[in-house]
Amino acid sequence: MNCLHHWLCHSARWRKTIQQRVPWVVSSADLGQTVLELGPGPGLTTDVLRRMAEHLTAIEVDPKLATSLGARLRGSNVQVIAGDATAMPFADSQFSAVVSFTMLHHVPSPELQDRLFRQVWRVLEPGGVFVGSDSLQSWLMKINHIRDTLVPVDPDTVGTRFEAAGFEVLEVERNSNAFRFYARRPA
Ligand SMILES: C[S@@+](CC[C@H](N)C(=O)[O-])C[C@H]1O[C@@H](n2cnc3c(N)ncnc32)[C@H](O)[C@@H]1O
């Protein structure tokens, strides 16, 4: 992430957004007890999610962010792994739910995003759910991502891409600046 983006992801304003966005995304899904978060960054989403599951694993590709979040949450119900969500070091069918907040557009190509979707399907138990959200394309997004990765995911086509990875798509919904999705690995 660039400096502006890094600052935004730590900000009080983003924390407020997260307090509304996490419930919007997870409200229709039963996450179960073994939840995996993709791309926690500094962990504002993790702080909300960890109250919703018995055990939360978070995988973060930036080693510095992974180390500082792991240190901050040591002794809690969260385990932070430094790693890439497009090539996850987890066993098949290990999680009851996978969640992702505002991270898919950081995965640098549609091919890698599709690989990530297949990895999520692999690590979910049958019947497990994949829920998340991402920002819609806008001029503000472009400014926030100067010299940073920005490969927006189109909510109009994401359902077809999930189906190609093996998911059943239950919901894709958008508001003025973001979309949420709810997909399931068939039981
Ligand atoms: C914009 S931040 C969002 C952080 C947090 N989810 C939130 O909503 O506040 C995106 C995060 O995803 C991480 N990320 C990007 N690609 C990743 C990948 N392939 N695997 C794991 N994490 C990734 C980035 O390093 C960054 O910390």
Tab-separated table of C-alpha atoms and ligand atoms in Angstrom:
chain	number	residue	atom	x	y	z
A	1	MET	CA	0.000	0.000	0.000
A	2	ASN	CA	1.170	3.594	-0.559
A	3	CYS	CA	1.569	5.998	2.417
A	4	LEU	CA	-1.827	7.694	1.984
A	5	HIS	CA	-3.572	4.347	1.757
A	6	HIS	CA	-1.643	3.040	4.751
A	7	TRP	CA	-2.698	6.063	6.781
A	8	LEU	CA	-6.358	5.692	5.680
A	9	CYS	CA	-6.420	2.027	6.738
A	10	HIS	CA	-5.347	3.068	10.272
A	11	SER	CA	-7.646	6.090	10.550
A	12	ALA	CA	-10.548	6.732	12.931
A	13	ARG	CA	-12.715	7.443	9.862
A	14	TRP	CA	-11.987	3.994	8.412
A	15	ARG	CA	-12.658	2.375	11.800
A	16	LYS	CA	-16.120	4.013	11.738
A	17	THR	CA	-16.736	2.724	8.200
A	18	ILE	CA	-15.661	-0.761	9.281
A	19	GLN	CA	-18.090	-0.754	12.232
A	20	GLN	CA	-20.914	-0.487	9.670
A	21	ARG	CA	-19.412	-2.491	6.836
A	22	VAL	CA	-18.569	-5.687	8.717
A	23	PRO	CA	-22.167	-6.202	9.943
A	24	TRP	CA	-23.488	-5.322	6.433
A	25	VAL	CA	-21.283	-8.064	4.963
A	26	VAL	CA	-21.689	-10.833	7.527
A	27	SER	CA	-25.331	-10.261	8.516
A	28	SER	CA	-26.799	-12.905	6.219
A	29	ALA	CA	-24.142	-15.586	6.776
A	30	ASP	CA	-23.367	-18.069	9.521
A	31	LEU	CA	-19.564	-17.876	9.812
A	32	GLY	CA	-19.158	-20.928	12.063
A	33	GLN	CA	-16.211	-21.243	14.436
A	34	THR	CA	-13.104	-21.423	12.238
A	35	VAL	CA	-12.863	-18.232	10.245
A	36	LEU	CA	-10.109	-17.068	7.898
A	37	GLU	CA	-9.621	-13.371	7.071
A	38	LEU	CA	-7.741	-12.422	3.886
A	39	GLY	CA	-5.652	-9.234	3.972
A	40	PRO	CA	-6.314	-7.820	7.461
A	41	GLY	CA	-3.809	-4.959	7.018
A	42	PRO	CA	-3.467	-3.154	10.365
A	43	GLY	CA	-6.393	-5.187	11.713
A	44	LEU	CA	-9.351	-2.803	12.082
A	45	THR	CA	-11.579	-5.439	10.483
A	46	THR	CA	-9.887	-8.167	12.550
A	47	ASP	CA	-10.818	-6.325	15.760
A	48	VAL	CA	-14.517	-6.575	14.812
A	49	LEU	CA	-14.376	-10.102	13.369
A	50	ARG	CA	-12.588	-11.662	16.318
A	51	ARG	CA	-15.638	-11.037	18.471
A	52	MET	CA	-17.717	-13.144	16.040
A	53	ALA	CA	-15.740	-16.399	15.942
A	54	GLU	CA	-14.132	-18.750	18.412
A	55	HIS	CA	-10.953	-18.842	16.348
A	56	LEU	CA	-9.848	-16.412	13.653
A	57	THR	CA	-6.867	-16.907	11.338
A	58	ALA	CA	-5.682	-13.938	9.261
A	59	ILE	CA	-3.345	-14.164	6.268
A	60	GLU	CA	-1.497	-10.986	5.292
A	61	VAL	CA	0.969	-10.689	2.395
A	62	ASP	CA	2.854	-7.670	3.803
A	63	PRO	CA	5.327	-9.158	6.296
A	64	LYS	CA	5.614	-5.955	8.367
A	65	LEU	CA	1.843	-5.648	8.766
A	66	ALA	CA	1.596	-9.376	9.563
A	67	THR	CA	4.292	-9.107	12.240
A	68	SER	CA	2.842	-6.025	13.929
A	69	LEU	CA	-0.727	-7.384	13.898
A	70	GLY	CA	0.494	-10.752	15.213
A	71	ALA	CA	2.325	-8.966	18.048
A	72	ARG	CA	-0.689	-6.785	18.885
A	73	LEU	CA	-3.059	-9.770	19.048
A	74	ARG	CA	-0.708	-12.241	20.740
A	75	GLY	CA	-2.597	-14.296	23.342
A	76	SER	CA	-6.001	-13.567	21.731
A	77	ASN	CA	-8.160	-15.877	19.596
A	78	VAL	CA	-6.406	-14.626	16.425
A	79	GLN	CA	-3.474	-16.251	14.647
A	80	VAL	CA	-1.790	-14.088	12.020
A	81	ILE	CA	0.087	-15.771	9.164
A	82	ALA	CA	2.408	-13.915	6.785
A	83	GLY	CA	1.474	-15.302	3.381
A	84	ASP	CA	-0.211	-14.868	0.029
A	85	ALA	CA	-3.929	-15.584	-0.269
A	86	THR	CA	-3.413	-16.722	-3.885
A	87	ALA	CA	-1.229	-19.632	-2.641
A	88	MET	CA	-2.400	-20.423	0.866
A	89	PRO	CA	-0.431	-22.682	3.230
A	90	PHE	CA	-3.605	-24.241	4.689
A	91	ALA	CA	-5.047	-27.760	4.451
A	92	ASP	CA	-8.093	-28.467	2.284
A	93	SER	CA	-11.498	-27.896	3.962
A	94	GLN	CA	-9.951	-26.264	7.053
A	95	PHE	CA	-12.303	-23.288	7.546
A	96	SER	CA	-16.032	-22.780	8.087
A	97	ALA	CA	-15.856	-19.285	6.551
A	98	VAL	CA	-13.466	-17.043	4.647
A	99	VAL	CA	-13.920	-13.266	4.763
A	100	SER	CA	-12.269	-10.502	2.796
A	101	PHE	CA	-12.641	-6.746	3.248
A	102	THR	CA	-11.341	-4.206	0.734
A	103	MET	CA	-8.448	-6.411	-0.362
A	104	LEU	CA	-9.437	-8.047	-3.665
A	105	HIS	CA	-8.496	-4.943	-5.713
A	106	HIS	CA	-4.950	-5.255	-4.288
A	107	VAL	CA	-4.470	-8.631	-5.975
A	108	PRO	CA	-2.549	-7.574	-9.079
A	109	SER	CA	-4.415	-9.285	-11.949
A	110	PRO	CA	-7.810	-10.862	-12.699
A	111	GLU	CA	-6.005	-14.205	-13.166
A	112	LEU	CA	-4.523	-14.006	-9.649
A	113	GLN	CA	-7.891	-12.933	-8.252
A	114	ASP	CA	-9.462	-16.024	-9.872
A	115	ARG	CA	-6.674	-18.145	-8.392
A	116	LEU	CA	-7.471	-16.647	-4.982
A	117	PHE	CA	-11.158	-17.596	-5.443
A	118	ARG	CA	-10.123	-21.207	-6.202
A	119	GLN	CA	-7.854	-21.227	-3.141
A	120	VAL	CA	-10.726	-19.985	-0.969
A	121	TRP	CA	-12.933	-22.800	-2.319
A	122	ARG	CA	-10.180	-25.341	-1.505
A	123	VAL	CA	-9.652	-24.262	2.127
A	124	LEU	CA	-13.403	-24.009	2.877
A	125	GLU	CA	-15.213	-27.033	4.230
A	126	PRO	CA	-18.186	-28.189	2.082
A	127	GLY	CA	-21.061	-25.844	2.928
A	128	GLY	CA	-18.579	-23.167	4.097
A	129	VAL	CA	-19.159	-19.543	3.152
A	130	PHE	CA	-17.097	-16.835	1.465
A	131	VAL	CA	-18.286	-13.314	2.314
A	132	GLY	CA	-16.675	-9.958	1.753
A	133	SER	CA	-16.771	-6.515	0.271
A	134	ASP	CA	-14.696	-4.276	-1.915
A	135	SER	CA	-14.817	-0.660	-2.990
A	136	LEU	CA	-16.387	0.421	-6.254
A	137	GLN	CA	-14.257	2.145	-8.878
A	138	SER	CA	-14.128	5.955	-8.405
A	139	TRP	CA	-11.777	8.925	-8.836
A	140	LEU	CA	-11.088	8.822	-5.083
A	141	MET	CA	-10.013	5.180	-5.373
A	142	LYS	CA	-7.666	6.168	-8.206
A	143	ILE	CA	-6.103	8.938	-6.084
A	144	ASN	CA	-5.741	6.665	-3.055
A	145	HIS	CA	-3.925	4.117	-5.207
A	146	ILE	CA	-1.354	6.301	-6.946
A	147	ARG	CA	1.756	4.099	-7.141
A	148	ASP	CA	-0.229	1.269	-5.575
A	149	THR	CA	-2.007	-1.789	-6.988
A	150	LEU	CA	-5.580	-1.160	-8.164
A	151	VAL	CA	-7.304	-3.934	-10.112
A	152	PRO	CA	-10.997	-3.297	-9.369
A	153	VAL	CA	-13.377	-6.234	-9.173
A	154	ASP	CA	-16.581	-5.606	-11.148
A	155	PRO	CA	-19.672	-6.548	-9.104
A	156	ASP	CA	-21.511	-7.288	-12.376
A	157	THR	CA	-19.131	-10.124	-13.261
A	158	VAL	CA	-17.849	-11.322	-9.888
A	159	GLY	CA	-20.724	-13.802	-9.511
A	160	THR	CA	-19.782	-15.572	-12.762
A	161	ARG	CA	-16.159	-15.662	-11.611
A	162	PHE	CA	-17.163	-17.212	-8.272
A	163	GLU	CA	-19.240	-19.830	-10.106
A	164	ALA	CA	-16.258	-20.666	-12.312
A	165	ALA	CA	-14.280	-21.341	-9.110
A	166	GLY	CA	-16.997	-23.769	-7.925
A	167	PHE	CA	-19.097	-21.520	-5.670
A	168	GLU	CA	-22.829	-21.148	-5.415
A	169	VAL	CA	-23.530	-17.391	-5.380
A	170	LEU	CA	-26.177	-16.338	-2.870
A	171	GLU	CA	-25.916	-12.552	-3.016
A	172	VAL	CA	-24.055	-9.676	-4.646
A	173	GLU	CA	-25.298	-6.269	-3.510
A	174	ARG	CA	-23.941	-2.758	-3.915
A	175	ASN	CA	-24.376	0.568	-2.138
A	176	SER	CA	-23.041	3.984	-3.197
A	177	ASN	CA	-19.346	3.163	-2.738
A	178	ALA	CA	-18.913	-0.575	-2.178
A	179	PHE	CA	-20.346	-4.000	-2.959
A	180	ARG	CA	-20.709	-7.067	-0.803
A	181	PHE	CA	-20.876	-10.723	-1.758
A	182	TYR	CA	-22.046	-13.953	-0.196
A	183	ALA	CA	-21.029	-17.244	-1.824
A	184	ARG	CA	-20.939	-20.828	-0.598
A	185	ARG	CA	-18.944	-23.938	-1.378
A	186	PRO	CA	-21.724	-26.435	-2.111
A	187	ALA	CA	-22.189	-29.036	0.650
B	1	LIG	C1	-6.754	-1.927	1.821
B	1	LIG	S1	-6.069	-3.083	2.911
B	1	LIG	C2	-7.521	-3.597	3.787
B	1	LIG	C3	-7.228	-4.002	5.202
B	1	LIG	C4	-8.443	-4.467	5.983
B	1	LIG	N1	-9.032	-5.647	5.403
B	1	LIG	C5	-9.493	-3.364	6.095
B	1	LIG	O1	-10.537	-3.463	5.441
B	1	LIG	O2	-9.258	-2.417	6.829
B	1	LIG	C6	-5.705	-4.516	1.895
B	1	LIG	C7	-4.778	-5.501	2.578
B	1	LIG	O3	-4.735	-6.704	1.805
B	1	LIG	C8	-3.392	-7.174	1.808
B	1	LIG	N2	-3.200	-8.079	0.657
B	1	LIG	C9	-3.121	-7.731	-0.651
B	1	LIG	N3	-2.926	-8.816	-1.420
B	1	LIG	C10	-2.868	-9.876	-0.576
B	1	LIG	C11	-2.666	-11.269	-0.768
B	1	LIG	N4	-2.468	-11.782	-1.994
B	1	LIG	N5	-2.680	-12.076	0.311
B	1	LIG	C12	-2.873	-11.565	1.567
B	1	LIG	N6	-3.052	-10.250	1.816
B	1	LIG	C13	-3.057	-9.410	0.753
B	1	LIG	C14	-2.581	-5.887	1.726
B	1	LIG	O4	-1.218	-6.087	2.107
B	1	LIG	C15	-3.348	-4.998	2.687
B	1	LIG	O5	-2.876	-5.133	3.999
